[in-house]
XYZ file of C-alpha atoms in Angstrom:
266
model
C 76.225 80.674 44.963
C 76.609 77.128 43.574
C 73.779 74.727 42.649
C 73.766 72.988 46.032
C 73.612 76.291 47.897
C 70.723 77.476 45.686
C 68.743 74.304 46.446
C 69.309 74.750 50.185
C 68.387 78.439 49.941
C 65.061 77.828 48.177
C 64.294 74.850 50.410
C 64.743 77.152 53.372
C 62.355 79.644 51.810
C 59.797 76.853 51.479
C 60.039 76.039 55.179
C 59.648 79.696 56.083
C 56.682 80.059 53.725
C 54.965 77.021 55.251
C 55.491 78.373 58.747
C 54.038 81.726 57.722
C 51.087 80.088 55.977
C 50.265 77.666 58.807
C 48.434 80.161 61.050
C 46.316 81.347 58.099
C 45.304 77.769 57.299
C 44.363 77.197 60.937
C 42.143 80.289 60.918
C 40.460 79.165 57.703
C 39.450 75.828 59.210
C 35.674 75.856 59.748
C 34.094 75.384 63.144
C 32.108 72.145 63.018
C 28.837 72.225 64.936
C 26.417 69.330 65.332
C 22.664 69.881 65.305
C 19.524 67.791 64.978
C 17.386 68.258 61.888
C 14.598 70.824 61.987
C 14.626 74.055 64.002
C 18.117 73.543 65.450
C 19.522 73.201 61.927
C 17.365 75.981 60.484
C 18.320 78.450 63.201
C 21.996 77.551 62.913
C 21.859 78.454 59.207
C 20.917 81.985 60.291
C 23.780 82.001 62.801
C 26.140 80.874 60.037
C 25.223 83.904 57.913
C 26.088 86.253 60.775
C 29.360 84.470 61.524
C 30.379 84.699 57.865
C 30.271 88.476 58.230
C 32.468 88.167 61.334
C 35.080 86.111 59.512
C 34.168 82.793 61.172
C 33.373 79.823 58.952
C 30.767 77.442 60.348
C 30.131 73.907 59.088
C 26.751 72.545 60.163
C 26.476 68.764 60.557
C 23.013 67.254 61.068
C 22.236 64.222 63.221
C 19.039 62.219 63.638
C 19.533 61.023 67.212
C 20.502 62.365 70.640
C 23.546 60.158 71.268
C 25.932 60.820 68.395
C 26.304 64.623 68.666
C 27.871 64.321 72.123
C 29.961 61.307 71.140
C 31.245 63.225 68.111
C 32.045 66.267 70.250
C 33.965 64.132 72.732
C 35.824 62.404 69.900
C 36.931 65.660 68.299
C 34.790 65.303 65.173
C 32.793 68.365 66.261
C 33.827 71.630 67.905
C 30.379 72.324 69.384
C 26.817 71.097 69.315
C 23.382 72.638 69.636
C 20.538 70.189 70.235
C 20.143 69.304 73.922
C 18.652 70.900 77.003
C 20.658 71.458 80.163
C 19.298 68.485 82.177
C 20.183 66.109 79.334
C 23.683 67.576 79.068
C 24.137 67.282 82.844
C 23.057 63.633 82.736
C 25.409 62.873 79.847
C 28.336 64.479 81.672
C 27.565 62.479 84.803
C 26.918 59.154 83.078
C 29.605 59.266 80.380
C 32.272 61.464 81.908
C 32.211 64.035 79.116
C 34.271 67.148 79.756
C 31.710 69.545 78.293
C 30.301 72.884 79.339
C 27.325 74.896 78.120
C 28.341 78.362 76.922
C 24.947 79.838 76.164
C 21.237 79.087 76.118
C 19.416 78.787 72.794
C 15.750 77.811 72.514
C 13.040 75.889 74.328
C 10.718 73.374 72.687
C 7.563 72.709 74.680
C 6.986 68.940 74.739
C 3.553 67.957 73.475
C 1.235 64.953 73.548
C 0.021 64.062 70.058
C -2.557 61.615 68.765
C -4.281 60.634 65.535
C -6.952 58.698 67.415
C -8.205 60.968 70.189
C -8.813 64.687 70.662
C -8.351 64.779 74.448
C -6.564 62.787 77.120
C -9.998 62.197 78.666
C -10.676 59.906 75.699
C -7.832 57.523 76.554
C -9.193 53.986 76.868
C -8.056 51.365 79.350
C -4.813 49.795 78.163
C -4.018 52.601 75.716
C -0.484 52.586 74.307
C 1.502 55.788 74.839
C 4.883 56.333 73.191
C 7.658 58.198 75.020
C 11.345 58.875 74.171
C 13.705 56.098 75.202
C 16.640 58.298 76.275
C 16.868 58.824 80.042
C 16.170 62.528 80.496
C 13.619 63.028 77.732
C 11.872 59.822 78.746
C 11.678 61.081 82.319
C 10.486 64.458 81.104
C 7.715 62.789 79.092
C 6.572 60.808 82.132
C 6.502 64.023 84.172
C 4.273 65.563 81.489
C 1.921 62.571 81.695
C 1.884 62.930 85.474
C 1.128 66.654 85.259
C -1.802 65.838 82.981
C -3.203 63.243 85.406
C -2.526 60.163 83.278
C -0.103 58.491 85.718
C 1.519 59.113 89.088
C 5.229 58.633 89.775
C 7.249 57.986 92.898
C 7.771 61.241 94.776
C 11.548 61.172 94.265
C 11.575 59.933 90.639
C 12.414 63.314 89.140
C 13.760 63.808 85.643
C 15.247 60.304 85.545
C 11.871 58.659 86.015
C 11.258 55.415 84.125
C 8.071 53.366 83.659
C 9.188 51.357 86.716
C 8.604 54.489 88.821
C 4.880 54.593 88.032
C 2.933 54.006 91.243
C -0.577 54.820 90.036
C -1.967 54.118 86.574
C -5.783 54.466 86.653
C -6.296 53.601 82.986
C -3.553 50.969 82.931
C -1.873 52.698 79.988
C 1.075 50.902 78.443
C 4.192 53.062 78.175
C 6.219 52.187 75.073
C 9.761 53.572 74.858
C 11.068 54.473 71.402
C 13.853 56.579 69.934
C 12.692 60.200 70.113
C 13.208 60.795 66.389
C 11.002 57.802 65.523
C 7.972 58.872 67.551
C 6.366 61.241 65.006
C 6.492 58.691 62.182
C 5.220 55.944 64.534
C 2.225 57.944 65.749
C -0.199 55.598 63.963
C 1.037 52.768 66.186
C 0.061 54.539 69.418
C -3.049 55.937 71.006
C -0.895 58.942 71.909
C 2.784 59.879 72.046
C 4.801 62.447 73.966
C 7.102 64.074 71.420
C 9.978 66.531 71.746
C 9.269 69.867 70.101
C 12.149 69.721 67.615
C 11.142 66.325 66.259
C 7.497 67.377 66.194
C 8.417 70.456 64.150
C 10.525 68.358 61.760
C 7.486 66.134 61.153
C 5.236 69.116 60.497
C 3.520 68.969 63.895
C 2.968 72.167 65.853
C 2.640 72.074 69.660
C 0.284 75.040 69.501
C -1.954 73.586 66.768
C -1.665 69.794 66.711
C -0.909 68.655 70.253
C -3.835 67.490 72.389
C -1.911 68.669 75.460
C 1.282 70.676 75.976
C 3.907 70.854 78.702
C 3.812 73.924 80.930
C 5.803 76.829 79.480
C 7.969 77.219 82.586
C 10.716 74.719 83.346
C 14.420 73.893 83.176
C 14.443 72.666 79.605
C 16.213 75.452 77.743
C 18.532 74.062 75.071
C 22.204 75.035 75.122
C 25.324 75.440 73.041
C 27.877 72.909 74.291
C 31.643 72.813 73.747
C 34.549 70.895 75.227
C 35.589 72.486 78.508
C 39.097 73.069 77.146
C 37.673 75.228 74.331
C 35.248 77.410 76.294
C 37.483 80.515 76.319
C 38.485 80.397 72.660
C 37.534 83.504 70.631
C 35.283 81.594 68.200
C 33.082 80.458 71.108
C 32.286 84.034 72.122
C 31.545 84.886 68.491
C 29.239 81.876 68.170
C 27.251 82.852 71.255
C 27.070 86.498 70.179
C 25.731 85.557 66.749
C 23.165 83.168 68.223
C 21.962 85.755 70.750
C 21.541 88.401 68.081
C 18.328 90.343 67.374
C 18.338 88.849 63.875
C 18.132 85.282 65.184
C 15.477 86.192 67.767
C 13.357 87.752 65.019
C 13.801 84.680 62.798
C 12.627 82.324 65.563
C 9.588 84.467 66.363
C 8.492 84.799 62.742
C 9.324 81.242 61.679
C 7.888 79.237 64.569
C 5.193 81.548 65.933
C 5.499 80.472 69.564
C 6.055 76.732 69.107
C 9.773 77.402 69.622
C 10.796 80.009 72.203
C 14.102 81.869 72.506
C 15.755 81.347 75.894
C 18.033 84.359 76.173
């Protein structure tokens, strides 16, 4: 075999080697999952440990808002996310055309009303300022909580997409101030009260069971979900992700860590 033939021979071996190695590299690529800081991230760390044992590498990426995790999933920067409840996901799919599907329920955070100025909603003064999330579904959910507690009354057909414009009765003339959900805990001093999502309350050291002056009813449609692109829903890693999340180990962690302020939904 002459020099030229040797070069061609070893070059061919290199191509074969790369073809053989390619599937291994693809399997070694971590699954990227987006979460919000706090319980979602903490629980996913437990899921990651279980997936490691199952040969699945998980990369957890934290976000501080409700918009980017879905945008990143749609753009291919994430493979899955775990931070939103089903009504919010449904609204995002409808409004933005995302081709997503939920593949499993995760946890429920009861929404609470918090205040540094009053101990009861009965103490609300005329013209009190109440902060609520500014994203459509969580804002509507917060208004429904305020309605359930007798603070305001909404149009009969307002539903989860209620906005301050849907308020038809406001006995104490409270002023509803919309703010990014993640900013509400740190802005609590600026309000007479604020309706805060459970995950952001937990991240700020607030417990619905200890610190809230009023809490959303425990029953409702607000279970959080694992979301993936519809095209990926039948991939093997998805089933492994759901199995790890729905494990007895994760359920025990949630119960012991959050003591009822976060509830498993499976």
